[in-house]
PDB file of C-alpha atoms in Angstrom:
ATOM      1  CA  MET I 130      -9.182  -6.193   1.223  1.00 24.00           C
ATOM      2  CA  SER I 131      -6.459  -4.264  -0.535  1.00 25.00           C
ATOM      3  CA  VAL I 132      -7.560  -1.301  -2.651  1.00 28.00           C
ATOM      4  CA  ALA I 133      -4.559  -1.904  -4.896  1.00 37.00           C
ATOM      5  CA  ASN I 134      -5.953  -5.217  -6.123  1.00 35.00           C
ATOM      6  CA  HIS I 135      -9.154  -3.808  -7.602  1.00 35.00           C
ATOM      7  CA  LYS I 136      -9.752  -1.505 -10.546  1.00 44.00           C
ATOM      8  CA  ILE I 137     -11.634   1.386  -9.031  1.00 41.00           C
ATOM      9  CA  SER I 138     -12.089   4.565 -11.052  1.00 50.00           C
ATOM     10  CA  PRO I 139      -9.238   7.072 -10.668  1.00 47.00           C
ATOM     11  CA  SER I 140     -11.524   9.706  -9.162  1.00 46.00           C
ATOM     12  CA  ILE I 141     -12.717   7.369  -6.392  1.00 43.00           C
ATOM     13  CA  ARG I 142      -9.184   6.182  -5.709  1.00 47.00           C
ATOM     14  CA  LEU I 143      -7.963   9.749  -5.377  1.00 49.00           C
ATOM     15  CA  ILE I 144     -10.731  10.595  -2.932  1.00 45.00           C
ATOM     16  CA  ILE I 145      -9.596   7.594  -0.882  1.00 43.00           C
ATOM     17  CA  ALA I 146      -5.994   8.778  -1.143  1.00 46.00           C
ATOM     18  CA  ILE I 147      -6.841  12.263   0.065  1.00 46.00           C
ATOM     19  CA  LEU I 148      -8.935  10.973   2.960  1.00 41.00           C
ATOM     20  CA  LEU I 149      -6.193   8.588   4.066  1.00 41.00           C
ATOM     21  CA  PHE I 150      -3.525  11.230   3.782  1.00 46.00           C
ATOM     22  CA  VAL I 151      -5.511  13.880   5.637  1.00 40.00           C
ATOM     23  CA  ALA I 152      -6.086  11.337   8.381  1.00 37.00           C
ATOM     24  CA  ALA I 153      -2.358  10.727   8.608  1.00 40.00           C
ATOM     25  CA  ASP I 154      -1.637  14.130  10.090  1.00 43.00           C
ATOM     26  CA  SER I 155      -3.851  16.905  11.337  1.00 38.00           C
ATOM     27  CA  HIS I 156      -1.507  19.544   9.890  1.00 42.00           C
ATOM     28  CA  PHE I 157      -2.993  18.894   6.461  1.00 41.00           C
ATOM     29  CA  SER I 158      -6.322  20.416   7.441  1.00 32.00           C
ATOM     30  CA  SER I 159      -4.584  23.610   8.496  1.00 32.00           C
ATOM     31  CA  LEU I 160      -2.475  23.752   5.348  1.00 36.00           C
ATOM     32  CA  THR I 161      -5.227  23.023   2.856  1.00 38.00           C
ATOM     33  CA  HIS I 162      -6.428  26.598   2.578  1.00 31.00           C
ATOM     34  CA  ARG I 163      -3.057  28.273   2.888  1.00 38.00           C
ATOM     35  CA  ASN I 164      -2.405  30.994   0.326  1.00 42.00           C
ATOM     36  CA  LEU I 165       0.570  29.755  -1.682  1.00 44.00           C
ATOM     37  CA  PRO I 166       2.642  32.007  -3.950  1.00 44.00           C
ATOM     38  CA  ARG I 167       1.548  32.194  -7.606  1.00 47.00           C
ATOM     39  CA  ASP I 168       4.694  32.368  -9.707  1.00 60.00           C
ATOM     40  CA  SER I 169       5.992  30.517 -12.718  1.00 73.00           C
ATOM     41  CA  SER I 170       7.205  26.974 -12.071  1.00 73.00           C
ATOM     42  CA  HIS I 171      10.821  28.049 -12.694  1.00 75.00           C
ATOM     43  CA  THR I 172      10.534  30.874 -10.161  1.00 80.00           C
ATOM     44  CA  ALA I 173       8.759  28.611  -7.670  1.00 83.00           C
ATOM     45  CA  MET I 174      11.561  26.075  -8.015  1.00 87.00           C
ATOM     46  CA  SER I 175      13.948  28.489  -6.312  1.00 87.00           C
ATOM     47  CA  ALA I 176      11.850  28.225  -3.154  1.00 90.00           C
ATOM     48  CA  LEU I 177      12.715  24.549  -2.668  1.00 95.00           C
ATOM     49  CA  PRO I 178      14.899  23.975   0.396  1.00 96.00           C
ATOM     50  CA  PRO I 179      18.506  22.844  -0.220  1.00 96.00           C
ATOM     51  CA  VAL I 180      17.801  19.435   1.364  1.00 98.00           C
ATOM     52  CA  MET I 181      14.675  17.398   0.636  1.00 98.00           C
ATOM     53  CA  LEU I 182      13.931  14.316   2.733  1.00 98.00           C
ATOM     54  CA  TRP I 183      12.210  11.449   0.941  1.00 98.00           C
ATOM     55  CA  SER I 184       9.498   9.676   2.917  1.00 98.00           C
ATOM     56  CA  TRP I 185       8.505   6.532   1.043  1.00 96.00           C
ATOM     57  CA  GLU I 186       6.443   3.431   1.881  1.00 94.00           C
ATOM     58  CA  ARG I 187       6.480   3.650   5.658  1.00 95.00           C
ATOM     59  CA  SER I 188       5.283   5.870   8.483  1.00 97.00           C
ATOM     60  CA  ASP I 189       7.522   8.830   9.293  1.00 98.00           C
ATOM     61  CA  ASP I 190       7.494  11.413  12.048  1.00 98.00           C
ATOM     62  CA  LEU I 191       9.469  14.397  10.740  1.00 98.00           C
ATOM     63  CA  ARG I 192       8.264  16.978  13.231  1.00 98.00           C
ATOM     64  CA  PHE I 193      11.866  17.366  14.434  1.00 97.00           C
ATOM     65  CA  VAL I 194      13.109  18.926  11.177  1.00 97.00           C
ATOM     66  CA  ASP I 195      13.626  22.649  10.711  1.00 97.00           C
ATOM     67  CA  PRO I 196      11.178  23.719   7.970  1.00 96.00           C
ATOM     68  CA  ASP I 197      13.488  26.584   7.043  1.00 94.00           C
ATOM     69  CA  ARG I 198      16.255  24.124   6.139  1.00 96.00           C
ATOM     70  CA  PHE I 199      14.517  20.974   4.981  1.00 98.00           C
ATOM     71  CA  GLY I 200      11.639  20.037   2.726  1.00 98.00           C
ATOM     72  CA  ILE I 201       9.714  16.764   2.589  1.00 98.00           C
ATOM     73  CA  ALA I 202       9.211  14.780  -0.613  1.00 98.00           C
ATOM     74  CA  PHE I 203       6.618  12.178   0.321  1.00 98.00           C
ATOM     75  CA  LEU I 204       5.241   9.254  -1.645  1.00 98.00           C
ATOM     76  CA  ALA I 205       1.632  10.245  -2.322  1.00 98.00           C
ATOM     77  CA  GLY I 206       0.838   7.085  -4.250  1.00 97.00           C
ATOM     78  CA  THR I 207       1.940   4.473  -6.760  1.00 98.00           C
ATOM     79  CA  LEU I 208       0.374   4.354 -10.203  1.00 97.00           C
ATOM     80  CA  HIS I 209       0.379   1.031 -12.054  1.00 97.00           C
ATOM     81  CA  LEU I 210      -0.017   0.974 -15.829  1.00 97.00           C
ATOM     82  CA  ASP I 211      -2.253  -2.073 -16.296  1.00 94.00           C
ATOM     83  CA  GLY I 212      -3.479  -2.999 -19.770  1.00 95.00           C
ATOM     84  CA  ASP I 213      -5.355   0.047 -21.035  1.00 95.00           C
ATOM     85  CA  HIS I 214      -6.106   1.283 -17.511  1.00 94.00           C
ATOM     86  CA  ILE I 215      -4.323   2.511 -14.422  1.00 96.00           C
ATOM     87  CA  VAL I 216      -4.478   1.244 -10.863  1.00 95.00           C
ATOM     88  CA  PHE I 217      -3.647   3.914  -8.302  1.00 96.00           C
ATOM     89  CA  ARG I 218      -2.484   2.772  -4.856  1.00 96.00           C
ATOM     90  CA  PRO I 219      -2.582   5.710  -2.440  1.00 96.00           C
ATOM     91  CA  ARG I 220      -0.255   6.240   0.460  1.00 95.00           C
ATOM     92  CA  VAL I 221      -1.546   4.556   3.596  1.00 95.00           C
ATOM     93  CA  ASN I 222       1.386   5.335   5.891  1.00 96.00           C
ATOM     94  CA  ALA I 223       1.232   8.153   8.402  1.00 96.00           C
ATOM     95  CA  LEU I 224       3.364  11.215   7.795  1.00 97.00           C
ATOM     96  CA  ARG I 225       3.927  13.891  10.411  1.00 97.00           C
ATOM     97  CA  PHE I 226       5.768  17.114   9.733  1.00 97.00           C
ATOM     98  CA  PRO I 227       6.286  20.569  11.222  1.00 97.00           C
ATOM     99  CA  ARG I 228       3.908  23.378  10.443  1.00 95.00           C
ATOM    100  CA  GLY I 229       5.124  25.354   7.463  1.00 95.00           C
ATOM    101  CA  ALA I 230       7.134  22.495   5.951  1.00 97.00           C
ATOM    102  CA  TYR I 231       7.740  22.578   2.193  1.00 97.00           C
ATOM    103  CA  LEU I 232       5.865  19.565   0.789  1.00 98.00           C
ATOM    104  CA  MET I 233       6.531  17.835  -2.518  1.00 98.00           C
ATOM    105  CA  ALA I 234       4.137  15.065  -3.573  1.00 98.00           C
ATOM    106  CA  CYS I 235       5.834  12.101  -5.287  1.00 98.00           C
ATOM    107  CA  VAL I 236       4.049   9.632  -7.542  1.00 98.00           C
ATOM    108  CA  ARG I 237       5.764   6.404  -8.498  1.00 98.00           C
ATOM    109  CA  ILE I 238       4.807   4.897 -11.887  1.00 98.00           C
ATOM    110  CA  GLU I 239       5.210   1.172 -12.502  1.00 97.00           C
ATOM    111  CA  SER I 240       4.345  -1.000 -15.496  1.00 95.00           C
ATOM    112  CA  ASP I 241       2.332  -4.126 -14.732  1.00 87.00           C
ATOM    113  CA  ARG I 242       4.352  -7.227 -15.587  1.00 83.00           C
ATOM    114  CA  ASN I 243       1.348  -9.472 -16.170  1.00 85.00           C
ATOM    115  CA  SER I 244      -0.835  -7.120 -18.199  1.00 87.00           C
ATOM    116  CA  ARG I 245       1.291  -5.227 -20.716  1.00 92.00           C
ATOM    117  CA  PRO I 246       0.377  -1.512 -20.776  1.00 96.00           C
ATOM    118  CA  ALA I 247      -1.304  -0.192 -23.909  1.00 96.00           C
ATOM    119  CA  TYR I 248       0.346   3.252 -23.601  1.00 97.00           C
ATOM    120  CA  SER I 249      -2.786   4.642 -25.229  1.00 97.00           C
ATOM    121  CA  ASP I 250      -4.059   8.216 -25.185  1.00 97.00           C
ATOM    122  CA  ALA I 251      -6.868   7.133 -22.844  1.00 97.00           C
ATOM    123  CA  GLN I 252      -4.464   5.493 -20.414  1.00 97.00           C
ATOM    124  CA  ARG I 253      -2.218   8.547 -20.474  1.00 98.00           C
ATOM    125  CA  ALA I 254      -5.194  10.806 -19.704  1.00 98.00           C
ATOM    126  CA  GLN I 255      -6.122   8.652 -16.696  1.00 97.00           C
ATOM    127  CA  ALA I 256      -2.549   8.767 -15.434  1.00 98.00           C
ATOM    128  CA  VAL I 257      -2.341  12.546 -15.823  1.00 98.00           C
ATOM    129  CA  GLU I 258      -5.613  12.969 -13.906  1.00 97.00           C
ATOM    130  CA  ALA I 259      -4.386  10.780 -11.044  1.00 97.00           C
ATOM    131  CA  ILE I 260      -1.019  12.527 -10.757  1.00 98.00           C
ATOM    132  CA  ALA I 261      -2.580  15.991 -10.966  1.00 97.00           C
ATOM    133  CA  HIS I 262      -4.973  15.150  -8.125  1.00 96.00           C
ATOM    134  CA  ALA I 263      -2.081  13.916  -5.995  1.00 95.00           C
ATOM    135  CA  ALA I 264      -0.353  17.253  -6.608  1.00 95.00           C
ATOM    136  CA  ALA I 265      -3.489  19.018  -5.360  1.00 95.00           C
ATOM    137  CA  LEU I 266      -3.280  17.568  -1.839  1.00 94.00           C
ATOM    138  CA  GLY I 267      -3.444  20.320   0.757  1.00 92.00           C
ATOM    139  CA  GLY I 268      -0.165  22.102   1.377  1.00 94.00           C
ATOM    140  CA  VAL I 269       1.681  20.545  -1.559  1.00 97.00           C
ATOM    141  CA  ARG I 270       3.862  23.027  -3.442  1.00 96.00           C
ATOM    142  CA  ALA I 271       5.729  20.816  -5.916  1.00 97.00           C
ATOM    143  CA  LEU I 272       5.399  17.480  -7.687  1.00 98.00           C
ATOM    144  CA  GLN I 273       7.875  14.713  -8.398  1.00 98.00           C
ATOM    145  CA  VAL I 274       7.304  11.819 -10.805  1.00 98.00           C
ATOM    146  CA  ASP I 275       9.374   8.654 -10.316  1.00 98.00           C
ATOM    147  CA  PHE I 276       9.362   6.387 -13.386  1.00 98.00           C
ATOM    148  CA  ASP I 277      12.229   4.189 -14.572  1.00 97.00           C
ATOM    149  CA  ALA I 278      10.928   4.383 -18.128  1.00 97.00           C
ATOM    150  CA  ARG I 279      12.316   1.802 -20.516  1.00 96.00           C
ATOM    151  CA  ALA I 280      13.311   2.871 -24.022  1.00 96.00           C
ATOM    152  CA  SER I 281       9.934   1.664 -25.316  1.00 96.00           C
ATOM    153  CA  GLU I 282       8.131   3.816 -22.721  1.00 97.00           C
ATOM    154  CA  ARG I 283       9.911   7.092 -23.299  1.00 98.00           C
ATOM    155  CA  GLN I 284       7.488   8.474 -25.881  1.00 98.00           C
ATOM    156  CA  PHE I 285       4.559   7.736 -23.551  1.00 98.00           C
ATOM    157  CA  TYR I 286       6.364   9.307 -20.595  1.00 98.00           C
ATOM    158  CA  SER I 287       7.315  12.417 -22.540  1.00 98.00           C
ATOM    159  CA  ALA I 288       3.718  12.921 -23.686  1.00 98.00           C
ATOM    160  CA  LEU I 289       2.462  12.326 -20.126  1.00 98.00           C
ATOM    161  CA  LEU I 290       4.752  15.011 -18.715  1.00 98.00           C
ATOM    162  CA  THR I 291       3.724  17.427 -21.465  1.00 98.00           C
ATOM    163  CA  ASP I 292       0.037  16.897 -20.658  1.00 98.00           C
ATOM    164  CA  LEU I 293       0.743  17.107 -16.932  1.00 98.00           C
ATOM    165  CA  ARG I 294       2.499  20.470 -17.292  1.00 97.00           C
ATOM    166  CA  LYS I 295      -0.614  21.830 -19.042  1.00 97.00           C
ATOM    167  CA  GLN I 296      -2.845  20.428 -16.295  1.00 96.00           C
ATOM    168  CA  LEU I 297      -1.005  21.813 -13.273  1.00 96.00           C
ATOM    169  CA  ARG I 298      -0.968  25.379 -12.011  1.00 93.00           C
ATOM    170  CA  ALA I 299       1.898  27.417 -13.383  1.00 92.00           C
ATOM    171  CA  ASP I 300       3.427  27.774  -9.916  1.00 94.00           C
ATOM    172  CA  VAL I 301       3.786  24.015  -9.308  1.00 96.00           C
ATOM    173  CA  PRO I 302       7.292  22.841 -10.306  1.00 97.00           C
ATOM    174  CA  ILE I 303       7.676  19.356 -11.767  1.00 98.00           C
ATOM    175  CA  SER I 304      10.665  17.288 -10.733  1.00 98.00           C
ATOM    176  CA  ILE I 305      11.466  13.822 -12.083  1.00 98.00           C
ATOM    177  CA  THR I 306      13.873  11.193 -10.855  1.00 98.00           C
ATOM    178  CA  ALA I 307      16.447  10.089 -13.420  1.00 98.00           C
ATOM    179  CA  LEU I 308      18.635   7.061 -13.885  1.00 97.00           C
ATOM    180  CA  ALA I 309      22.285   8.115 -13.821  1.00 96.00           C
ATOM    181  CA  SER I 310      22.634   6.910 -17.420  1.00 96.00           C
ATOM    182  CA  TRP I 311      20.021   9.441 -18.559  1.00 97.00           C
ATOM    183  CA  CYS I 312      22.249  12.197 -17.183  1.00 97.00           C
ATOM    184  CA  LEU I 313      25.393  10.906 -18.861  1.00 95.00           C
ATOM    185  CA  GLY I 314      25.566   9.235 -22.273  1.00 89.00           C
ATOM    186  CA  ASP I 315      21.892   8.330 -22.756  1.00 93.00           C
ATOM    187  CA  ASP I 316      20.360  11.792 -22.642  1.00 95.00           C
ATOM    188  CA  TRP I 317      16.780  11.630 -23.856  1.00 97.00           C
ATOM    189  CA  ILE I 318      15.307  13.916 -21.211  1.00 98.00           C
ATOM    190  CA  SER I 319      16.633  17.290 -22.390  1.00 96.00           C
ATOM    191  CA  GLY I 320      13.670  19.322 -23.532  1.00 95.00           C
ATOM    192  CA  LEU I 321      11.130  17.657 -21.246  1.00 97.00           C
ATOM    193  CA  PRO I 322       8.736  20.191 -19.649  1.00 96.00           C
ATOM    194  CA  VAL I 323      10.161  19.742 -16.142  1.00 97.00           C
ATOM    195  CA  GLU I 324      12.210  21.951 -13.844  1.00 96.00           C
ATOM    196  CA  GLU I 325      14.733  19.332 -12.726  1.00 97.00           C
ATOM    197  CA  ALA I 326      15.828  15.727 -13.105  1.00 98.00           C
ATOM    198  CA  VAL I 327      17.278  14.194  -9.939  1.00 98.00           C
ATOM    199  CA  PRO I 328      20.139  11.755 -10.688  1.00 98.00           C
ATOM    200  CA  MET I 329      19.537   8.656  -8.569  1.00 98.00           C
ATOM    201  CA  LEU I 330      22.943   7.801  -7.127  1.00 97.00           C
ATOM    202  CA  PHE I 331      21.954   4.725  -5.142  1.00 97.00           C
ATOM    203  CA  ARG I 332      20.702   1.259  -6.062  1.00 95.00           C
ATOM    204  CA  MET I 333      22.470   1.865  -9.384  1.00 95.00           C
ATOM    205  CA  GLY I 334      23.294  -1.775 -10.040  1.00 93.00           C
ATOM    206  CA  PRO I 335      26.368  -2.839 -12.043  1.00 93.00           C
ATOM    207  CA  ASP I 336      27.011   0.714 -13.301  1.00 90.00           C
ATOM    208  CA  GLY I 337      27.266   2.083  -9.757  1.00 94.00           C
ATOM    209  CA  PRO I 338      31.054   1.872  -9.274  1.00 95.00           C
ATOM    210  CA  ARG I 339      31.720   3.381 -12.701  1.00 94.00           C
ATOM    211  CA  VAL I 340      29.374   6.322 -12.112  1.00 96.00           C
ATOM    212  CA  ALA I 341      30.708   6.913  -8.579  1.00 95.00           C
ATOM    213  CA  GLY I 342      34.291   6.829  -9.848  1.00 95.00           C
ATOM    214  CA  PHE I 343      33.501   9.235 -12.674  1.00 95.00           C
ATOM    215  CA  LEU I 344      32.027  11.772 -10.260  1.00 95.00           C
ATOM    216  CA  ALA I 345      34.821  11.296  -7.698  1.00 94.00           C
ATOM    217  CA  ASP I 346      37.336  12.109 -10.432  1.00 95.00           C
ATOM    218  CA  GLY I 347      35.698  15.480 -10.981  1.00 95.00           C
ATOM    219  CA  GLY I 348      33.236  14.446 -13.684  1.00 96.00           C
ATOM    220  CA  ASP I 349      29.780  15.951 -13.959  1.00 96.00           C
ATOM    221  CA  PHE I 350      26.483  15.163 -15.629  1.00 97.00           C
ATOM    222  CA  ARG I 351      26.168  16.197 -19.253  1.00 95.00           C
ATOM    223  CA  THR I 352      22.443  16.813 -19.120  1.00 96.00           C
ATOM    224  CA  GLY I 353      21.570  20.300 -17.887  1.00 96.00           C
ATOM    225  CA  LEU I 354      18.423  19.162 -16.095  1.00 97.00           C
ATOM    226  CA  CYS I 355      20.575  16.866 -13.941  1.00 98.00           C
ATOM    227  CA  ARG I 356      22.960  19.542 -12.713  1.00 96.00           C
ATOM    228  CA  GLY I 357      20.777  21.064 -10.021  1.00 96.00           C
ATOM    229  CA  SER I 358      20.293  18.171  -7.616  1.00 97.00           C
ATOM    230  CA  LEU I 359      21.505  14.778  -6.371  1.00 98.00           C
ATOM    231  CA  GLY I 360      19.520  11.768  -5.148  1.00 98.00           C
ATOM    232  CA  LEU I 361      21.364   9.994  -2.321  1.00 98.00           C
ATOM    233  CA  SER I 362      20.737   7.327   0.302  1.00 97.00           C
ATOM    234  CA  THR I 363      22.043   7.233   3.856  1.00 96.00           C
ATOM    235  CA  ASP I 364      23.155   3.603   3.471  1.00 95.00           C
ATOM    236  CA  GLU I 365      25.240   4.174   0.307  1.00 94.00           C
ATOM    237  CA  PRO I 366      27.562   7.084   1.150  1.00 92.00           C
ATOM    238  CA  LEU I 367      29.470   8.634  -1.756  1.00 92.00           C
ATOM    239  CA  THR I 368      32.397  11.026  -1.805  1.00 90.00           C
ATOM    240  CA  GLY I 369      33.665  13.552  -4.327  1.00 92.00           C
ATOM    241  CA  LEU I 370      30.218  14.577  -5.509  1.00 95.00           C
ATOM    242  CA  PRO I 371      29.514  17.790  -7.437  1.00 94.00           C
ATOM    243  CA  THR I 372      28.882  20.663  -5.042  1.00 92.00           C
ATOM    244  CA  ALA I 373      26.212  23.356  -4.797  1.00 93.00           C
ATOM    245  CA  ARG I 374      23.379  20.952  -5.597  1.00 96.00           C
ATOM    246  CA  ARG I 375      20.028  20.389  -3.947  1.00 97.00           C
ATOM    247  CA  ILE I 376      20.155  17.077  -2.106  1.00 98.00           C
ATOM    248  CA  TYR I 377      17.304  14.579  -2.010  1.00 98.00           C
ATOM    249  CA  LEU I 378      18.027  12.176   0.812  1.00 98.00           C
ATOM    250  CA  PHE I 379      16.541   8.710   1.289  1.00 98.00           C
ATOM    251  CA  ASP I 380      16.788   6.567   4.399  1.00 97.00           C
ATOM    252  CA  PRO I 381      15.719   2.898   4.217  1.00 96.00           C
ATOM    253  CA  HIS I 382      14.572   3.196   7.820  1.00 96.00           C
ATOM    254  CA  PRO I 383      12.147   5.653   9.447  1.00 96.00           C
ATOM    255  CA  TRP I 384      13.775   9.057   9.787  1.00 97.00           C
ATOM    256  CA  THR I 385      15.191  10.079  13.145  1.00 97.00           C
ATOM    257  CA  LYS I 386      16.998  13.220  14.207  1.00 97.00           C
ATOM    258  CA  SER I 387      20.259  11.333  14.791  1.00 97.00           C
ATOM    259  CA  ALA I 388      20.070   9.583  11.410  1.00 96.00           C
ATOM    260  CA  LEU I 389      19.619  12.929   9.675  1.00 97.00           C
ATOM    261  CA  GLU I 390      22.480  14.534  11.617  1.00 96.00           C
ATOM    262  CA  ASP I 391      24.803  11.632  10.772  1.00 95.00           C
ATOM    263  CA  ALA I 392      23.866  11.787   7.074  1.00 95.00           C
ATOM    264  CA  LEU I 393      24.453  15.536   6.889  1.00 95.00           C
ATOM    265  CA  ALA I 394      27.800  15.217   8.668  1.00 94.00           C
ATOM    266  CA  GLY I 395      28.876  12.589   6.134  1.00 91.00           C
ATOM    267  CA  LEU I 396      27.966  14.942   3.317  1.00 91.00           C
ATOM    268  CA  GLY I 397      29.645  17.925   4.935  1.00 86.00           C
ATOM    269  CA  VAL I 398      26.337  19.793   5.170  1.00 84.00           C
ATOM    270  CA  GLU I 399      25.904  22.040   8.185  1.00 72.00           C
TER     271      GLU I 399
END
């Protein structure tokens, strides 16, 4: 029976998520009580490694990575906006990583197609609680929210991020993923209470060639939040990208040492 198909209270779902995730790798038990630095979120953001590896809906063994060079941004769960409620589906895939790795918890938000979200205050409060608990998993030092918010959802999303910033510890940076259009002519994200917006430069659809050509010709993102990082995929290599940016790297297949080395070589990263 799939947990995702039943409306269980957010608190119970998050307990399930934590239990499943702790079971995925014994390192979590040793990291849970680690004393993490207590700085402002902006100061803590500088501690992020220059390359973050996304681990999404699959099992990954990343024990081969150097924790001094790479961080891990793992999918902690997917949150569905369903009517006036949320349905939280926790990660069930194993994740292994080296001791001392920088961990960023990612929560994907999706709107239910069959039960239109209410975008109410109550629903927003449930969503904030679920995301905040995901950020509290042992060893996690940063949070990323992944939501392709439509124009009609932007007010809800902005309010959610504002409430989330108040809920989290001051030393937990908030990152969001951003459609490339948000970083160019459709800037609605400036002023959001987040430390960075990661331009997603893969699976861009019809606008992909135009955006890639603009960047290859020396163009850059107009939105300040988008100028600190790039979201890339190993199966959609791009050239002529802005330099001196943190790289978030996705691989559609389980990570391997050779796949990472090939991706870094293609990007000119040593």
